Short mmCIF file of N, CA and C in Angstrom, two decimals:
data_model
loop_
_atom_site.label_atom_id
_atom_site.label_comp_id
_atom_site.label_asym_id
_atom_site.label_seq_id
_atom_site.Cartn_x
_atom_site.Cartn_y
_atom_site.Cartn_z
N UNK A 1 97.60 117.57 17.36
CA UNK A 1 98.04 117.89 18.70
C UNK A 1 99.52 118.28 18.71
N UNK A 2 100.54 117.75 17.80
CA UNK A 2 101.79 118.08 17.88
C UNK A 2 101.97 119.52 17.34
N UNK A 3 100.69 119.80 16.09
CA UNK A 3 101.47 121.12 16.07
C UNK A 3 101.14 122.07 16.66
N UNK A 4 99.57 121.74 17.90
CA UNK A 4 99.61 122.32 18.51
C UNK A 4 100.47 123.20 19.45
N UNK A 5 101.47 121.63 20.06
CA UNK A 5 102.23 121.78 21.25
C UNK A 5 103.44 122.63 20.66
N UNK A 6 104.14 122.37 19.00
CA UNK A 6 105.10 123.19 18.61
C UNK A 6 104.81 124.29 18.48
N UNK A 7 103.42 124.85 18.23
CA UNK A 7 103.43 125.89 18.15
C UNK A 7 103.66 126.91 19.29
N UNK A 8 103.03 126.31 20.49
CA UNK A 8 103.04 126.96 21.67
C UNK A 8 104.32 127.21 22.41
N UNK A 9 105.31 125.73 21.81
CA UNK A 9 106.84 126.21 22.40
C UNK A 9 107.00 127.24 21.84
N UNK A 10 106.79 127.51 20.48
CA UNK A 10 107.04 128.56 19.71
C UNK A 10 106.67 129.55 20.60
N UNK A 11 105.58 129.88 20.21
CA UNK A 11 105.30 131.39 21.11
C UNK A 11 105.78 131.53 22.44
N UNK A 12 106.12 130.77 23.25
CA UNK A 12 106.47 130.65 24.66
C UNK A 12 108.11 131.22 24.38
N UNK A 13 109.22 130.72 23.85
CA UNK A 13 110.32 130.93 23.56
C UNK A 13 110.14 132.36 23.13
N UNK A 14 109.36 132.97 22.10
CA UNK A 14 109.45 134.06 21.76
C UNK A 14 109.12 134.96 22.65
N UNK A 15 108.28 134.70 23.47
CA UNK A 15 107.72 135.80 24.94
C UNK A 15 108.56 135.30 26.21
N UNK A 16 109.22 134.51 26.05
CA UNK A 16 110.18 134.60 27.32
C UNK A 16 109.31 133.51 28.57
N UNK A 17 108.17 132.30 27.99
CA UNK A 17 107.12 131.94 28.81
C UNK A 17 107.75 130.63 29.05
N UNK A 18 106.40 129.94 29.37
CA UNK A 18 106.83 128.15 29.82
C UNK A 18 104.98 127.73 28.86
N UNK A 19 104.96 126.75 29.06
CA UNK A 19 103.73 125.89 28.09
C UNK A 19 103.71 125.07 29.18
N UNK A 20 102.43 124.74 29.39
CA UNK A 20 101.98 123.96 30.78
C UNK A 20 101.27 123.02 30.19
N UNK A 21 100.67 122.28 30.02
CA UNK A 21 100.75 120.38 29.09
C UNK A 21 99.07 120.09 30.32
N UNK A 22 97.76 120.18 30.46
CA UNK A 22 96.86 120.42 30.98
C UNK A 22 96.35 119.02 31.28
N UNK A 23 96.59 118.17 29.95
CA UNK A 23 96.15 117.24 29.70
C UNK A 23 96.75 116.01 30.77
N UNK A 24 98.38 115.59 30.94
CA UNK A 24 98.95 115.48 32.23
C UNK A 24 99.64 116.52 32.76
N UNK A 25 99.32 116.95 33.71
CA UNK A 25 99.71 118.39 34.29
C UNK A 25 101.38 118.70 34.60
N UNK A 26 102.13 119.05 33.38
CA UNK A 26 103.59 119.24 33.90
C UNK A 26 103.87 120.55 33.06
N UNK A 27 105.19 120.90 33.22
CA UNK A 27 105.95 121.68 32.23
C UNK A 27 106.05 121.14 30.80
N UNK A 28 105.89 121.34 29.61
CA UNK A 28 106.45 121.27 28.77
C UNK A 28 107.62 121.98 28.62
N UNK A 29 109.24 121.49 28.16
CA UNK A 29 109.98 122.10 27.69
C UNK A 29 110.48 121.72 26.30
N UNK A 30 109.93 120.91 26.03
CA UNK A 30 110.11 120.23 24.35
C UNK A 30 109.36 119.39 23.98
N UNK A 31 108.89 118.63 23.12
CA UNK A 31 108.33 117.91 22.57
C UNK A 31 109.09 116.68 22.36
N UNK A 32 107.90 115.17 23.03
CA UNK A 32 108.14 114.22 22.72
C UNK A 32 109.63 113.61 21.98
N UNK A 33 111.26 113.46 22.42
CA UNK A 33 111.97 112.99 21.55
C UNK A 33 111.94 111.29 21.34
N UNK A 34 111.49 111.11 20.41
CA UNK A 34 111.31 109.37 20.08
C UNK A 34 112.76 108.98 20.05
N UNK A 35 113.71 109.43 19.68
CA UNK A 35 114.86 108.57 19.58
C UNK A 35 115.54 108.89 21.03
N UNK A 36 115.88 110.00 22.03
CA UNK A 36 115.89 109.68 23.10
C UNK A 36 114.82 108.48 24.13
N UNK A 37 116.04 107.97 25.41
CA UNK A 37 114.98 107.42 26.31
C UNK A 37 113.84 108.11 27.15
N UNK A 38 112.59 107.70 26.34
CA UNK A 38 111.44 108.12 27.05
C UNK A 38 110.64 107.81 27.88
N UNK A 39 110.45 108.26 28.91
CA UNK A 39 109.47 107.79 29.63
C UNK A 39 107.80 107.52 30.01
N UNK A 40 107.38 106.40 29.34
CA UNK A 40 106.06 106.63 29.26
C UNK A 40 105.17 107.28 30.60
N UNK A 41 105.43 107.30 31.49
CA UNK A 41 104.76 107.79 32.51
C UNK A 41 104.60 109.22 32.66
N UNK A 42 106.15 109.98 32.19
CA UNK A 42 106.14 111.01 31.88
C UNK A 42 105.37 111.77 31.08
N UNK A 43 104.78 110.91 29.85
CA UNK A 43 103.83 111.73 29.13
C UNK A 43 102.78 110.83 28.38
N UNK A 44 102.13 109.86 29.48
CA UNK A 44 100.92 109.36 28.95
C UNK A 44 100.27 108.97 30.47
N UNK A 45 99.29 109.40 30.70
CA UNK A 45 98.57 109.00 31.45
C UNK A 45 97.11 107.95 31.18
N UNK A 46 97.04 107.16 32.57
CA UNK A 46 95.71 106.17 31.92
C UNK A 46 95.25 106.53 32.96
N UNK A 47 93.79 106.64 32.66
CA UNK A 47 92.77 106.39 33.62
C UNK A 47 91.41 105.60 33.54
N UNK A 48 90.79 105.10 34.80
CA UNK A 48 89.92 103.76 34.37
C UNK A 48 88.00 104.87 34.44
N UNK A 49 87.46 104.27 33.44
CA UNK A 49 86.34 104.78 33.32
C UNK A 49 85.45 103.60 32.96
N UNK A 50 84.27 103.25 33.67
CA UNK A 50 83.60 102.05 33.03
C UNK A 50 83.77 100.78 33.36
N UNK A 51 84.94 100.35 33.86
CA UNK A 51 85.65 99.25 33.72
C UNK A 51 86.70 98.87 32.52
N UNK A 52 86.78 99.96 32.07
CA UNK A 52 88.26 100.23 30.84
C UNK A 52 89.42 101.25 31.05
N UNK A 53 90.66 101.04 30.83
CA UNK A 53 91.53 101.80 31.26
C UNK A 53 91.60 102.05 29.79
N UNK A 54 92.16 103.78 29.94
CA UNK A 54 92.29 104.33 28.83
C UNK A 54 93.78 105.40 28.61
N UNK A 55 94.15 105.14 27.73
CA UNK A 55 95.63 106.06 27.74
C UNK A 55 94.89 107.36 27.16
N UNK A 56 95.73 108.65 27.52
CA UNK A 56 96.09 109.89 27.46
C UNK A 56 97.41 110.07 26.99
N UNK A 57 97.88 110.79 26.01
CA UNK A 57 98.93 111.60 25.45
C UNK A 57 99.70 110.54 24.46
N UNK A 58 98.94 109.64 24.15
CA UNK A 58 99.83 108.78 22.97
C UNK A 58 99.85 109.78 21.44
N UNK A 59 99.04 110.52 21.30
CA UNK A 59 98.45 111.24 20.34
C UNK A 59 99.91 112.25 20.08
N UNK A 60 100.98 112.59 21.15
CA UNK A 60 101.81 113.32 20.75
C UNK A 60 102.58 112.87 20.01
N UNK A 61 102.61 111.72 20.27
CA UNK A 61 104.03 110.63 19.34
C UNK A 61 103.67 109.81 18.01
N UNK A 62 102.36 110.66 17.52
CA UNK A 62 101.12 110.17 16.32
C UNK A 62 101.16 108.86 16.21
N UNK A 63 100.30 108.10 17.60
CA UNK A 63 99.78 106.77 17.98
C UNK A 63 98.44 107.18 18.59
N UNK A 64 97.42 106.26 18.61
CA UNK A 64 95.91 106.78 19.08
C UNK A 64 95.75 106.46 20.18
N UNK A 65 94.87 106.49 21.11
CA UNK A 65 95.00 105.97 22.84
C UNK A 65 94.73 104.67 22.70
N UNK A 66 94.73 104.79 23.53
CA UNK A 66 95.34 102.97 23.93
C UNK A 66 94.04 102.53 24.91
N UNK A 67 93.02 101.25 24.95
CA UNK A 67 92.25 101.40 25.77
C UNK A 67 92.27 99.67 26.22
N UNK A 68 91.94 99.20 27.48
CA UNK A 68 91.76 97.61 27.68
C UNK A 68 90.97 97.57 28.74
N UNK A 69 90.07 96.82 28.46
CA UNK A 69 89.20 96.32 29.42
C UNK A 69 89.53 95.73 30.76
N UNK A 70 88.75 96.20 31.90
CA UNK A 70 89.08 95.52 33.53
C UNK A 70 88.12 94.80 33.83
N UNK A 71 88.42 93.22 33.52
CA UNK A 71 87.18 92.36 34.32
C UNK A 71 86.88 92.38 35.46
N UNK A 72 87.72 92.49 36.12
CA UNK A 72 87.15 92.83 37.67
C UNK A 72 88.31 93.82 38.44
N UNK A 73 87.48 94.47 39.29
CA UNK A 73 88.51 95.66 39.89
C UNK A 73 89.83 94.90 40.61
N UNK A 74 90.25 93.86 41.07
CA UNK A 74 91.58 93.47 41.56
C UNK A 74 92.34 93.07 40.84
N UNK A 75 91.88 93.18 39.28
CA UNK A 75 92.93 93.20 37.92
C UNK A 75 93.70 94.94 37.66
N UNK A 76 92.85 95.82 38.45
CA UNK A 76 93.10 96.93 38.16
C UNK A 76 94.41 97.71 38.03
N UNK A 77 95.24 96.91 39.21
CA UNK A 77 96.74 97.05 39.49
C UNK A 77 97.42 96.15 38.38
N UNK A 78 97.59 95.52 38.45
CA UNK A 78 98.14 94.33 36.86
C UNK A 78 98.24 95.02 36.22
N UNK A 79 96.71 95.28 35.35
CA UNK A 79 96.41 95.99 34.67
C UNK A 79 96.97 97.13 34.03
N UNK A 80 97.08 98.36 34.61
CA UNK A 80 98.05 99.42 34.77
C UNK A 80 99.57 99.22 34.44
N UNK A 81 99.94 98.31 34.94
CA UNK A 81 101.08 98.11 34.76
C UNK A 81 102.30 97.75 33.53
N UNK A 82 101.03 96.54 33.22
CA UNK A 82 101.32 96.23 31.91
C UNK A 82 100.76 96.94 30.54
N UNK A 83 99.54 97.87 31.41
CA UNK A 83 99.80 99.22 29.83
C UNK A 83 100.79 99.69 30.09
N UNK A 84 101.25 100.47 31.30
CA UNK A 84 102.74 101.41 31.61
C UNK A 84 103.85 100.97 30.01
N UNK A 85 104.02 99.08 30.36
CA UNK A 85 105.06 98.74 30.09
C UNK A 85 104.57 98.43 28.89
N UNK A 86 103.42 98.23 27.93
CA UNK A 86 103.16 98.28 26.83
C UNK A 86 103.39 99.84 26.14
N UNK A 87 102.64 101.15 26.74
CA UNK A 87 102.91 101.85 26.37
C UNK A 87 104.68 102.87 26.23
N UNK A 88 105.41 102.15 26.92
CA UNK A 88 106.74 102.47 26.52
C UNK A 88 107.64 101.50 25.80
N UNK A 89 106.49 100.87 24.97
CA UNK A 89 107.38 99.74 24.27
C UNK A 89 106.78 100.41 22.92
N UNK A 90 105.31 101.11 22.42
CA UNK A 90 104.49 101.54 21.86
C UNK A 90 105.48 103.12 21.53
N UNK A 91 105.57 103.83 22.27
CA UNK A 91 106.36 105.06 22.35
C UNK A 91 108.06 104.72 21.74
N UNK A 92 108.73 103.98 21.85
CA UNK A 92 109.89 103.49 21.59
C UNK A 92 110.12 103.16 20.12
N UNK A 93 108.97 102.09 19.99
CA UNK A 93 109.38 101.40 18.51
C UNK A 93 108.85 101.93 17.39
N UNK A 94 107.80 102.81 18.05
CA UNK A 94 107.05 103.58 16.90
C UNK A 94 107.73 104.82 16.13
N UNK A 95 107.50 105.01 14.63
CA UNK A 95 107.00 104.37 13.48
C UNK A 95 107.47 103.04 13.05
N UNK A 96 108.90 102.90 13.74
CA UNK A 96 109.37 101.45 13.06
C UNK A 96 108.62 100.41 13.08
N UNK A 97 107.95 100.21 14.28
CA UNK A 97 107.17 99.08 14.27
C UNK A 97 105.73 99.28 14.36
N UNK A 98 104.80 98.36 13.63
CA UNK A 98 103.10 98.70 13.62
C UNK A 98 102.29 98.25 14.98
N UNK A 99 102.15 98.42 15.55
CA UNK A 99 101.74 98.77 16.70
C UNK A 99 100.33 97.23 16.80
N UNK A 100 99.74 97.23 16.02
CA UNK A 100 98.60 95.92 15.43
C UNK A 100 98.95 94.74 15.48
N UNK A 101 98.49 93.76 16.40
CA UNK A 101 99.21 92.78 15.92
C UNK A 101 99.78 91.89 17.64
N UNK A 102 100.11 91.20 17.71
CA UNK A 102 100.73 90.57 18.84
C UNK A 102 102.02 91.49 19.49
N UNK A 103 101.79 91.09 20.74
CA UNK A 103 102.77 91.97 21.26
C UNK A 103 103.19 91.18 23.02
N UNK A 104 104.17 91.35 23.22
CA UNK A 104 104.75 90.72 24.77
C UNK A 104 105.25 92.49 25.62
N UNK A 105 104.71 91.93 26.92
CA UNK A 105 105.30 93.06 27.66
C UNK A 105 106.28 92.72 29.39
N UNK A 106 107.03 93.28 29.25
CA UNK A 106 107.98 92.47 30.15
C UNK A 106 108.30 93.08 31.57
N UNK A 107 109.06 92.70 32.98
CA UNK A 107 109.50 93.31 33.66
C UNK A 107 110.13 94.61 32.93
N UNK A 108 111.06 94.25 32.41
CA UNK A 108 112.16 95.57 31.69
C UNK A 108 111.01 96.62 30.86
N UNK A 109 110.12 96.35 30.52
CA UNK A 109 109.53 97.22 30.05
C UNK A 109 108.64 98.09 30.94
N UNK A 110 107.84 97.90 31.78
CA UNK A 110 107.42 98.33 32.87
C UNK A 110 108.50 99.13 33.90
N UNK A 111 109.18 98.25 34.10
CA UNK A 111 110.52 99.14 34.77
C UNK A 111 111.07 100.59 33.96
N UNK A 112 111.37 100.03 32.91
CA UNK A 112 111.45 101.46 31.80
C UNK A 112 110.48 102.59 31.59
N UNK A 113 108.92 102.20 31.64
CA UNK A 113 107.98 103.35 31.61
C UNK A 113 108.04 103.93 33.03
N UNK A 114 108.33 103.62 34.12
CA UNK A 114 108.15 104.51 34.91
C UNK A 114 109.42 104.78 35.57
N UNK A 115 111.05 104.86 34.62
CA UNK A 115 112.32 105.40 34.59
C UNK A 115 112.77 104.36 35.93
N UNK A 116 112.71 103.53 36.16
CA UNK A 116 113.29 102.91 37.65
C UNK A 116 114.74 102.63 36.71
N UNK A 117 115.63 103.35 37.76
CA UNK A 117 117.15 102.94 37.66
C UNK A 117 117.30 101.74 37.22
N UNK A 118 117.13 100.60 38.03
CA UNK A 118 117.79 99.49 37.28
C UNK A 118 116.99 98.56 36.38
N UNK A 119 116.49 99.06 35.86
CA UNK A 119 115.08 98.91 34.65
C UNK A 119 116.43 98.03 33.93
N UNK A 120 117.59 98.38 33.26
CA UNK A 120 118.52 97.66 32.46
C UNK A 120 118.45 96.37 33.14
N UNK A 121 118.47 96.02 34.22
CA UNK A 121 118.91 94.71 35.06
C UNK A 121 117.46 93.20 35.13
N UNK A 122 116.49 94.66 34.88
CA UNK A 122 114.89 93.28 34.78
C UNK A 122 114.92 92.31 34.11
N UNK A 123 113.96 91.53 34.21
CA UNK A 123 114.13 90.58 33.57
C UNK A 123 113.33 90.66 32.18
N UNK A 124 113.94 90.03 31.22
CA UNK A 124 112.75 90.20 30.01
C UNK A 124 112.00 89.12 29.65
N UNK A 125 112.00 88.33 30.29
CA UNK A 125 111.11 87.01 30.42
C UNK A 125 110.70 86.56 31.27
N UNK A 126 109.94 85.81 31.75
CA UNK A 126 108.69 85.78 30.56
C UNK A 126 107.62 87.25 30.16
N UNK A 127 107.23 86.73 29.25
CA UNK A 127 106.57 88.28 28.48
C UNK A 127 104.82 87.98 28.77
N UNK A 128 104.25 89.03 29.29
CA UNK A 128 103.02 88.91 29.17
C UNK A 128 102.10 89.08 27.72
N UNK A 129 101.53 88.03 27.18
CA UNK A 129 101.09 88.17 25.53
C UNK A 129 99.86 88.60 25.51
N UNK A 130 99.80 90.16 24.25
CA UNK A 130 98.95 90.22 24.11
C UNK A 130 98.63 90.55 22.65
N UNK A 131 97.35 90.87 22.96
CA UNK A 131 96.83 91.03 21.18
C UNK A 131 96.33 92.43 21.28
N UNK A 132 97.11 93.88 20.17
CA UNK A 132 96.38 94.87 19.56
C UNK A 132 95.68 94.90 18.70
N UNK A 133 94.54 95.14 18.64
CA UNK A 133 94.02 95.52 17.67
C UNK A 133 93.72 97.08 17.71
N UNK A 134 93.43 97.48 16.44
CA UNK A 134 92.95 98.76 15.69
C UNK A 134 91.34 99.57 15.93
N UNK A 135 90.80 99.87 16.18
CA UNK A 135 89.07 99.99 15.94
C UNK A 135 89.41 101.41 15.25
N UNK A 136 89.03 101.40 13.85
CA UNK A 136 89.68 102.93 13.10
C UNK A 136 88.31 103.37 13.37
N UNK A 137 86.71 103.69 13.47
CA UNK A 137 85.81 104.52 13.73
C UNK A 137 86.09 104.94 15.72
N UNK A 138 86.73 104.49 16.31
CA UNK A 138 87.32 105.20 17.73
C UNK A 138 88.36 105.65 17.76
N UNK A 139 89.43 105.85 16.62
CA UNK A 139 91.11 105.86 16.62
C UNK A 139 91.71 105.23 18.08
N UNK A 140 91.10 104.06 17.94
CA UNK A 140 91.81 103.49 19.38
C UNK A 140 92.31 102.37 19.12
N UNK A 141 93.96 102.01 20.11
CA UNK A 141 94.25 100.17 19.64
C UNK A 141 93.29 99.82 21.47
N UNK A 142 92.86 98.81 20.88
CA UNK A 142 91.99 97.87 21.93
C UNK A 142 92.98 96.87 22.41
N UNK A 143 93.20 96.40 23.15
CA UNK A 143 94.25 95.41 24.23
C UNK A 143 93.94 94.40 24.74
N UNK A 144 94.12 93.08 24.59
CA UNK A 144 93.33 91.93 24.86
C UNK A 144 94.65 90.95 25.67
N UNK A 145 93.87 90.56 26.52
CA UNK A 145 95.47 89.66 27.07
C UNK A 145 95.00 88.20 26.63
#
């Protein structure tokens, strides 16, 4: 998918165009920078199918989607939230860190995926704990609280 998207800046720059991103519907003007601050909202979308929420566009930042189960629909909001703030903790640390494995997700992190100004000021405790795992025949991490 990335060299999709480079390629297309490519050709777009050379014809004088723009690259339109279909998958969450915006402009592309560059590709994913991991060491700038990113915003997960900006370029991952989840949506619930089944009773599982599922990420969209982790695949640009070569991480697999992200998927967690909704026991009941008034978890649905929670829910969301703390992928938001998992997935811009996922987008951030990655390659440095393996993604498998235990993980906490915080005010400040949630605040950060969806760019709120004083995201610096949240609190980072207490952390909501959870457990990634891997399923390599779905390329998906599964999310367990």
């Amino acid at each position: 998918m990335a060299e999709v998207r480079r390629d297309a800046l490519q050709l777009a720059a050379a014809d004088d165009g723009v690259v339109v991103d279909l998958l969450i519907p915006r402009i592309v003007t560059d590709g994913p920078d991991q060491a700038a601050a990113t915003v997960a909202a900006q370029w991952v979308a989840m949506d619930l199918e089944d009773n599982v929420l599922h990420s969209r566009g982790l695949d640009a930042f070569g991480l697999p989607e992200l998927s967690i189960a909704v026991a009941s629909p008034e978890q649905t909001s929670m829910l969301l939230a703390i992928a938001m703030g998992l997935l811009q903790r996922l987008i951030t640390e990655w390659p440095e860190q393996d993604p498998v494995g235990p993980a906490g997700v915080t005010l400040r992190d949630i605040a950060l995926a969806y760019g709120d100004a004083d995201a610096a000021s949240a609190p980072t405790s207490p952390a909501v704990d959870l457990l990634i795992d891997y399923l390599p025949h779905a390329e998906t991490l599964t999310v367990t609280l």
